[in-house]
PDB file of C-alpha atoms in Angstrom:
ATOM      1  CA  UNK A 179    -100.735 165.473 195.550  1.00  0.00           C
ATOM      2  CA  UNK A 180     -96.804 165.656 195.020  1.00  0.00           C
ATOM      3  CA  UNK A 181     -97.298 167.279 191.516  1.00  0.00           C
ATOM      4  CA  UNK A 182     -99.484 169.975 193.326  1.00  0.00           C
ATOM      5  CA  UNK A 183     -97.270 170.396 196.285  1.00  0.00           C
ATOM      6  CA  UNK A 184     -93.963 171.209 193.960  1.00  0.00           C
ATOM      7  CA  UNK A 185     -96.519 173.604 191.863  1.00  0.00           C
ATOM      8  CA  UNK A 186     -97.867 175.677 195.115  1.00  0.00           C
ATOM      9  CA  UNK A 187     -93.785 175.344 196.023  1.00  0.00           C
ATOM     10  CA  UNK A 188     -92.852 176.805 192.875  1.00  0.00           C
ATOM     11  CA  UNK A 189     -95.622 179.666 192.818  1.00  0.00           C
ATOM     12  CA  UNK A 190     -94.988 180.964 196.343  1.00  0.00           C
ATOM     13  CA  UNK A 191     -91.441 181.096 195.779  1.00  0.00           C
ATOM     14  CA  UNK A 192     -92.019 183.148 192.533  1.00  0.00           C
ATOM     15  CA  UNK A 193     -95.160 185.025 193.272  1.00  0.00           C
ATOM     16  CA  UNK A 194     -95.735 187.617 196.222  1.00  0.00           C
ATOM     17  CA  UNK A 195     -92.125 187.390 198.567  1.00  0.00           C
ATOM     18  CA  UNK A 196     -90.159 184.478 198.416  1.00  0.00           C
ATOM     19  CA  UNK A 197     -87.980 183.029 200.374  1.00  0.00           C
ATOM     20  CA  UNK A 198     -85.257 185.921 199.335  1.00  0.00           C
ATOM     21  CA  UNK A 199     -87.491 188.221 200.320  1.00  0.00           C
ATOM     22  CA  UNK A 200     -88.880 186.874 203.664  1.00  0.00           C
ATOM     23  CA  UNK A 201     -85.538 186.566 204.831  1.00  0.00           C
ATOM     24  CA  UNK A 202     -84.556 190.173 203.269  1.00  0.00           C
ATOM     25  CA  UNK A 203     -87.380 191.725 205.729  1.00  0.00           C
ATOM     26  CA  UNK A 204     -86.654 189.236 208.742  1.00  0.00           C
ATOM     27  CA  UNK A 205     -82.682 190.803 208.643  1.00  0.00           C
ATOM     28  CA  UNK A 206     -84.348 194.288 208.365  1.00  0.00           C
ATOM     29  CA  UNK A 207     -86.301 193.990 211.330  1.00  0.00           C
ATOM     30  CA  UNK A 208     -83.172 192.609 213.428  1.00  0.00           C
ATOM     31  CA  UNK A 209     -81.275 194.745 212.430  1.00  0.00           C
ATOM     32  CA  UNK A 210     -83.386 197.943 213.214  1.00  0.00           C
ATOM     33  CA  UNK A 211     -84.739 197.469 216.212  1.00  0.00           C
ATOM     34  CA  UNK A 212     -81.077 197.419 218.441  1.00  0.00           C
ATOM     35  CA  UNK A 213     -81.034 200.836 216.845  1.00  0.00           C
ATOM     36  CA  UNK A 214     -83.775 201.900 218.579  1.00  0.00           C
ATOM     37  CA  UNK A 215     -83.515 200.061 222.011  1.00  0.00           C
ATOM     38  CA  UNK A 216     -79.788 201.246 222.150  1.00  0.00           C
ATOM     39  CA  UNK A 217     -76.188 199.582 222.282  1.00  0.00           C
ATOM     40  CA  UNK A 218     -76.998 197.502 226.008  1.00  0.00           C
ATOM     41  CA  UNK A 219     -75.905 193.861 225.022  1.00  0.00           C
ATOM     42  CA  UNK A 220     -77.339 192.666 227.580  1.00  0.00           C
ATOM     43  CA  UNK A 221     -80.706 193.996 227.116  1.00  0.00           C
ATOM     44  CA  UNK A 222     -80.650 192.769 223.336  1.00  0.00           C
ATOM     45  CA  UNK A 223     -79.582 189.423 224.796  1.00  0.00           C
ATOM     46  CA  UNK A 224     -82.588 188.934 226.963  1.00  0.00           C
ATOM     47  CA  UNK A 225     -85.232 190.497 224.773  1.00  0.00           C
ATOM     48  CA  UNK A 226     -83.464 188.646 221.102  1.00  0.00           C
ATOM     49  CA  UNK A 227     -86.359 185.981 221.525  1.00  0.00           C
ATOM     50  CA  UNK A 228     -88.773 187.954 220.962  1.00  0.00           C
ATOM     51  CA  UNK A 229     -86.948 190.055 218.128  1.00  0.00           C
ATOM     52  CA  UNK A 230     -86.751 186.905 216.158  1.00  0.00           C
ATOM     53  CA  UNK A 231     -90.406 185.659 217.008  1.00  0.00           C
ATOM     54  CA  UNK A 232     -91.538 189.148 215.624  1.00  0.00           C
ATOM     55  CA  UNK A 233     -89.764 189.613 212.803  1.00  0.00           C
ATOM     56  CA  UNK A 234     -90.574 185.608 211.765  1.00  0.00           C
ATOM     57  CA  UNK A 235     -94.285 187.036 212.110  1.00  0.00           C
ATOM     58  CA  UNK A 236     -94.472 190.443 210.086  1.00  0.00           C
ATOM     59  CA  UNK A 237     -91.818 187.586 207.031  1.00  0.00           C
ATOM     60  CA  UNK A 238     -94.526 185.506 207.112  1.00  0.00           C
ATOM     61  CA  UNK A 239     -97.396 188.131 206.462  1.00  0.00           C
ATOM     62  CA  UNK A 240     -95.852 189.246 203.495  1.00  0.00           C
ATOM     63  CA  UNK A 241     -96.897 186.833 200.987  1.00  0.00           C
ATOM     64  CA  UNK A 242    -100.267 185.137 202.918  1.00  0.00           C
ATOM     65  CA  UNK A 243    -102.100 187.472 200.803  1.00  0.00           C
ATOM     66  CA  UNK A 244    -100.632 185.860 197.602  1.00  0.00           C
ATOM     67  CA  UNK A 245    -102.026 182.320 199.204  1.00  0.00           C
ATOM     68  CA  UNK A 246    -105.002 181.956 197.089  1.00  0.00           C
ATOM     69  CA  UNK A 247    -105.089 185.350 195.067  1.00  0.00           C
ATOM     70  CA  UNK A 248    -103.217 184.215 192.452  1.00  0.00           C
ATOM     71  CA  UNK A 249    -105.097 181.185 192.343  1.00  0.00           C
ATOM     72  CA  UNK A 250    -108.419 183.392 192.297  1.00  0.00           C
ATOM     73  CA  UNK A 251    -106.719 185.946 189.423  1.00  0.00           C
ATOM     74  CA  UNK A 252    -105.803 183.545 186.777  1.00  0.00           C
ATOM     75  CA  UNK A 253    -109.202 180.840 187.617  1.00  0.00           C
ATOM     76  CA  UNK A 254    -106.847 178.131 189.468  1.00  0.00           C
ATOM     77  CA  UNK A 255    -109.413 178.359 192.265  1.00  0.00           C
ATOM     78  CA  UNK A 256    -112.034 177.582 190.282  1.00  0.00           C
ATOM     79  CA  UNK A 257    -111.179 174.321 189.003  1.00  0.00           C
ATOM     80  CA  UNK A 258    -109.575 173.440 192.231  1.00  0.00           C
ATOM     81  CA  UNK A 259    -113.098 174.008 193.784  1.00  0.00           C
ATOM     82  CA  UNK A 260    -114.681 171.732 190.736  1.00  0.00           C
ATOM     83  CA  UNK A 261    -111.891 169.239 190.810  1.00  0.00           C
ATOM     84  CA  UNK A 262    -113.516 166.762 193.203  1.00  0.00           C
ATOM     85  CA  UNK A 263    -110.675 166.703 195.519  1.00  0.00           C
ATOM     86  CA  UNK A 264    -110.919 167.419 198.989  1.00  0.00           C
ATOM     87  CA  UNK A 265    -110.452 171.271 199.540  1.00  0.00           C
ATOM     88  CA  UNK A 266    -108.830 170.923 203.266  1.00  0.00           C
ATOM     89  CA  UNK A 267    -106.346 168.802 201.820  1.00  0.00           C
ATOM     90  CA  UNK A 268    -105.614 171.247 198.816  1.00  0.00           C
ATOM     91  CA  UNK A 269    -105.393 173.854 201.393  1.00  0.00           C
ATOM     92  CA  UNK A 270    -103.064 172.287 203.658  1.00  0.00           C
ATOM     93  CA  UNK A 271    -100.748 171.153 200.667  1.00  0.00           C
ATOM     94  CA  UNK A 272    -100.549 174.887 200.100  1.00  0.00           C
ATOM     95  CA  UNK A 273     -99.937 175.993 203.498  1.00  0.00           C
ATOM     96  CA  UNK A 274     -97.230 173.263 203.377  1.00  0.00           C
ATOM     97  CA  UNK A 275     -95.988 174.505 200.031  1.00  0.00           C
ATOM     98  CA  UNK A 276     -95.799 178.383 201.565  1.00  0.00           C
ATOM     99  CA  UNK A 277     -93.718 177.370 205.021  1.00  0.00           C
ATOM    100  CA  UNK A 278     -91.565 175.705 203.397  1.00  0.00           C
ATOM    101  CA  UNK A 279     -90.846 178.636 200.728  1.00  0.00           C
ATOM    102  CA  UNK A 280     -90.857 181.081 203.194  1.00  0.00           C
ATOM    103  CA  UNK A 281     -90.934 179.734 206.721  1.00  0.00           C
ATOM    104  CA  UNK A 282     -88.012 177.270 206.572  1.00  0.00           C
ATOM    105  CA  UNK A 283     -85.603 180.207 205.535  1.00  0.00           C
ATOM    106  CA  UNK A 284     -86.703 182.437 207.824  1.00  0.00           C
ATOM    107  CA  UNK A 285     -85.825 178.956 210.889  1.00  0.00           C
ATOM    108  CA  UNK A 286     -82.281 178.691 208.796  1.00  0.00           C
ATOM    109  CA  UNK A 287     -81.569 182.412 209.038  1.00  0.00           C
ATOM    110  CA  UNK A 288     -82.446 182.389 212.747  1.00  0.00           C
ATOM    111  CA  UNK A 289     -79.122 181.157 213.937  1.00  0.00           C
ATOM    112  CA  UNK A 290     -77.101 183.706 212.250  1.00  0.00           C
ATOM    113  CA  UNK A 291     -79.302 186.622 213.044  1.00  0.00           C
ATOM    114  CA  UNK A 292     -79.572 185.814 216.997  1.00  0.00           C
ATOM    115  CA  UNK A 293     -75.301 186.543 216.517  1.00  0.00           C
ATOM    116  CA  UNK A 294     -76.382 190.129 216.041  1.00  0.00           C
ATOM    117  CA  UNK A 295     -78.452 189.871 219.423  1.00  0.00           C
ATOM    118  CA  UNK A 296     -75.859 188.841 221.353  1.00  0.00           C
ATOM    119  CA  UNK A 297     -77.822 185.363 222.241  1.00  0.00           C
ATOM    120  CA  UNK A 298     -75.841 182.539 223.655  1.00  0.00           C
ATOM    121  CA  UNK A 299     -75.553 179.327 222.083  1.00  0.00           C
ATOM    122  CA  UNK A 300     -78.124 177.629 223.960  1.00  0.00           C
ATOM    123  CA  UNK A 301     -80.784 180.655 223.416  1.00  0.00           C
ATOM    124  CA  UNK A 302     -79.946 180.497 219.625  1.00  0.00           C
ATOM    125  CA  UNK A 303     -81.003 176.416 219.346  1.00  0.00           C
ATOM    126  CA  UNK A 304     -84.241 177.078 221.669  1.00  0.00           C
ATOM    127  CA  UNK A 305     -85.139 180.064 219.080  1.00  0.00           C
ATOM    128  CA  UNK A 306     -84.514 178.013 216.405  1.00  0.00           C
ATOM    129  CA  UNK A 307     -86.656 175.115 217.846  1.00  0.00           C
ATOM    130  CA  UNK A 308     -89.309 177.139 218.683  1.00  0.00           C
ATOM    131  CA  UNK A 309     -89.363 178.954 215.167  1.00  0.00           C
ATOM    132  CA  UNK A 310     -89.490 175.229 213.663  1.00  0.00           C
ATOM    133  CA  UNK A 311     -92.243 173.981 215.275  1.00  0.00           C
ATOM    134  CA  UNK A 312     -94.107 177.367 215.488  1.00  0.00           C
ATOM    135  CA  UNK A 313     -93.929 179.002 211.981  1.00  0.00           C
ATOM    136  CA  UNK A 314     -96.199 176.278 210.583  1.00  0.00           C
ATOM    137  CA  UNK A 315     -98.878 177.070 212.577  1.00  0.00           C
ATOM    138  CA  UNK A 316     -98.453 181.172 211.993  1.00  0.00           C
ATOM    139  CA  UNK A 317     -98.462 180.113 208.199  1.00  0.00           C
ATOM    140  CA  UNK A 318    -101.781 177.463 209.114  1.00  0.00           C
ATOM    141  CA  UNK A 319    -103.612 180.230 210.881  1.00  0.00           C
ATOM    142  CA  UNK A 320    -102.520 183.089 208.020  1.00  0.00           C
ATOM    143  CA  UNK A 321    -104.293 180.861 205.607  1.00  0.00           C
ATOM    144  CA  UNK A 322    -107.542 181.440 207.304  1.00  0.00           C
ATOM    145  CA  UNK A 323    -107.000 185.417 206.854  1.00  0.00           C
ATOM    146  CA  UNK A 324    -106.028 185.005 203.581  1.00  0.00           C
ATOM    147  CA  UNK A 325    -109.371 183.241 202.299  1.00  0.00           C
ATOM    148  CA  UNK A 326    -111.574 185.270 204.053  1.00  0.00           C
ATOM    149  CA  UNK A 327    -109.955 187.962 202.026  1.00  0.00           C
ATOM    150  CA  UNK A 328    -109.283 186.144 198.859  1.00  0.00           C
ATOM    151  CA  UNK A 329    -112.021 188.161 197.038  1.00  0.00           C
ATOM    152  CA  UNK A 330    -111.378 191.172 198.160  1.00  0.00           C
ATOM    153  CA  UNK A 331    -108.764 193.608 196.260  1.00  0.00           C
ATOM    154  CA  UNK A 332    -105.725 195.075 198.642  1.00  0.00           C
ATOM    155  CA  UNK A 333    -106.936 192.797 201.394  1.00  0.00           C
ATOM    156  CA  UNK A 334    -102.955 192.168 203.088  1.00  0.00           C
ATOM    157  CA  UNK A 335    -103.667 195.279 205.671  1.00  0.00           C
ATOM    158  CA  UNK A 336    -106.841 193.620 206.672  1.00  0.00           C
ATOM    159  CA  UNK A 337    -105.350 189.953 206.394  1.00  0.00           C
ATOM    160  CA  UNK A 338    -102.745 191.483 208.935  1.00  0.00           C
ATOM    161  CA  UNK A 339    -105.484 192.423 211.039  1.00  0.00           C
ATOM    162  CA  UNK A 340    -106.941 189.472 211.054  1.00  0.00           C
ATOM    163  CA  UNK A 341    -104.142 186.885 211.370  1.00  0.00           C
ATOM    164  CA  UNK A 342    -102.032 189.379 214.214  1.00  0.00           C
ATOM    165  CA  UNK A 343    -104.641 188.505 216.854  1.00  0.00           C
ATOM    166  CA  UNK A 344    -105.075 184.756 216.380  1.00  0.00           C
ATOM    167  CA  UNK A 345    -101.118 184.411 216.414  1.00  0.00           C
ATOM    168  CA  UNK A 346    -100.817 186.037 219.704  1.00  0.00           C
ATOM    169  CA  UNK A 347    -100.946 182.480 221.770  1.00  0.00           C
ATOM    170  CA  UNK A 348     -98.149 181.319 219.146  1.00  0.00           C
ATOM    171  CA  UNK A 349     -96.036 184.246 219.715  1.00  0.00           C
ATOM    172  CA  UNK A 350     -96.415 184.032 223.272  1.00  0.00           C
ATOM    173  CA  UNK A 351     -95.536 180.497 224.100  1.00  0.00           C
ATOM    174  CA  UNK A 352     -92.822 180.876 221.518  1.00  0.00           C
ATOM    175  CA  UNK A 353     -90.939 183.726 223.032  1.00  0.00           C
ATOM    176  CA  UNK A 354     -91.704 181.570 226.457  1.00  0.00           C
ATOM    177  CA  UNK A 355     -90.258 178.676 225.373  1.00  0.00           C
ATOM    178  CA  UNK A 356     -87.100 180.389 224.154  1.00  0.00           C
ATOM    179  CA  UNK A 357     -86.558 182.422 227.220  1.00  0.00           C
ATOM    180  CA  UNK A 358     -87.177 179.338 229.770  1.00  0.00           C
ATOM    181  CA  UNK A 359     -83.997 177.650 227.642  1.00  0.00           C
ATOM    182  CA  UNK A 360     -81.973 180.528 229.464  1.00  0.00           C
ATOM    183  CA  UNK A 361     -83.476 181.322 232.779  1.00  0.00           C
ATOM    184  CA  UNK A 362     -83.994 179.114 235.540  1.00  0.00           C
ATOM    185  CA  UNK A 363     -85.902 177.975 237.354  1.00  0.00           C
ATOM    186  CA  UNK A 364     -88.238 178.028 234.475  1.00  0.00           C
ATOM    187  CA  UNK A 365     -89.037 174.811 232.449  1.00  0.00           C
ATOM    188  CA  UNK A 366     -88.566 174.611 228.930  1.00  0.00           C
ATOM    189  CA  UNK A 367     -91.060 171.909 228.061  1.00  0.00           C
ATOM    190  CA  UNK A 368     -94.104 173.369 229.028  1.00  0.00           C
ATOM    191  CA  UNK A 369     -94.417 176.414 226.937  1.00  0.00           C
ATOM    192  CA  UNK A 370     -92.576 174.189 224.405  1.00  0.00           C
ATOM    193  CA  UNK A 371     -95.579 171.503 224.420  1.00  0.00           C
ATOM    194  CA  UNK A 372     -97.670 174.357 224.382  1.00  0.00           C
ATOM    195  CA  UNK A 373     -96.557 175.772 221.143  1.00  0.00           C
ATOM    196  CA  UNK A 374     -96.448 172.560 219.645  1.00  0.00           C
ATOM    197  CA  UNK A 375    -100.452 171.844 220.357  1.00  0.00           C
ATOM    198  CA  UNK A 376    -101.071 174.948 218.688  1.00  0.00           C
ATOM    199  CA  UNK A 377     -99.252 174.445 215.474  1.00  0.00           C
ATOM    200  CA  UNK A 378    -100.964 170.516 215.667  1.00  0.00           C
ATOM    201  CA  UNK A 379    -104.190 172.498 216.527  1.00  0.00           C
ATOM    202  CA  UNK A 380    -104.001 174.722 213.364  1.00  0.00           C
ATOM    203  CA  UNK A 381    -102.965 171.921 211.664  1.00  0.00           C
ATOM    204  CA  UNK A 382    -106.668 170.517 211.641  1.00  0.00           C
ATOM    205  CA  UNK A 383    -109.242 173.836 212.502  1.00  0.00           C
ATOM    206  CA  UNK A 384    -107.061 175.954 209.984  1.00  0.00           C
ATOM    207  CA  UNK A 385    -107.690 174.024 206.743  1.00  0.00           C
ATOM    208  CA  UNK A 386    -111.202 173.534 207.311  1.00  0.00           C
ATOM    209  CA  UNK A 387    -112.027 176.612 208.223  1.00  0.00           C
ATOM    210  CA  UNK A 388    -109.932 178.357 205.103  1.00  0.00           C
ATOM    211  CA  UNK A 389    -111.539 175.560 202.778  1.00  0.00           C
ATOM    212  CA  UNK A 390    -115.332 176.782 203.994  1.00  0.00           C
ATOM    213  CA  UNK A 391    -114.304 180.406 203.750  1.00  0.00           C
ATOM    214  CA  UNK A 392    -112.924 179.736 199.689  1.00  0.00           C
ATOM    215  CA  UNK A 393    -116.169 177.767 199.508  1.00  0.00           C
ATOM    216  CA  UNK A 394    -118.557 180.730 200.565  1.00  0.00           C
ATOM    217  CA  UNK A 395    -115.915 183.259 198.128  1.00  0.00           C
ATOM    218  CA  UNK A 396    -116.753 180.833 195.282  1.00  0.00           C
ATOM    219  CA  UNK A 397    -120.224 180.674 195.635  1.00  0.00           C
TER     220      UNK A 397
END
């Protein structure tokens, strides 16, 4: 299992955005959108939660078509699905494998980036928080999208429909959590608790259902 978590590490840092990339995109879409909503501080300020929930969203899209395509493209899938091992696990090695070489950047960059929204100190740990408990479970519910779409070619637009929807409840408590660190009298632990039952609850239903959906693409 440790041999095929640094392999899946390895491939989705070298195949299909990386976490150079990811983190390329995330400063793109930072840095854009105060263009459009204008020079007001403190509007950036109150709405930088969300910014950062966003743009960690669209970063992790980019390469959850790549999740099992390459696999698929050079017969990896194949013998994974004749190994004998037990395909959840396998899948949630390589959601694992994919957060942490493209999530984890995108939580380190969060700090610096939320200096270009004009977020306070305390705003800038909640986001950060949030983003670390929360990404895991974007990346855990992406993995469903991207084997219902592993056989099909130029499947990341409908992957992106597919996973958007589903990640709603994530982005909301997220951007909840991260705004209750900075307003009163609203508490911080209960969207926070939230969030963290989803990414536990994608934790479990997200493997097995990705595993049944490779299953059915194999067959």
């Amino acid at each position: 299992m440790a041999a095929l978590f640094a392999r899946e590490l390895r491939l989705s840092v070298r195949v299909g955005g990386g976490a150079l990339i990811g983190v390329l995109f995330f400063l793109a879409v930072v840095t854009v959108i105060p263009f459009g909503v204008g020079p007001d501080l403190n509007l950036l300020a109150r709405i930088g939660p969300a910014i950062l929930w966003i743009g960690a969203l669209l970063a992790t899209l980019l390469g959850l078509d790549r999740l099992f395509q390459a696999d698929r493209d050079d017969g990896s899938l194949d013998l994974i699905l004749m190994s004998g091992r037990p395909l959840e696990l396998v899948v949630l090695l390589k959601c694992l494998s994919h957060w942490a070489g493209t999530g984890l950047p995108l939580v380190v960059a969060a700090p610096v980036l939320a200096i270009f929204l004009n977020l306070e100190p305390v705003a800038m740990g909640a986001v950060t928080l949030t983003l670390l408990v929360g990404t895991p479970a974007l990346t855990l519910i992406g993995a469903i999208g991207a084997a219902l779409t592993v056989s099909l070619r130029r499947g990341g637009l409908l992957l992106a429909v597919l996973v958007v929807p589903i990640a709603i409840p994530v982005l909301i408590f997220g951007v909840s959590a991260a705004d209750a660190a900075v307003t009163e009298p609203t508490p911080f632990l209960t969207p926070f608790l939230f969030l963290c039952a989803l990414t536990l609850i994608s934790a479990v239903i997200g493997p097995v259902a990705a595993a049944a959906a490779l299953r059915h693409a194999g067959d």
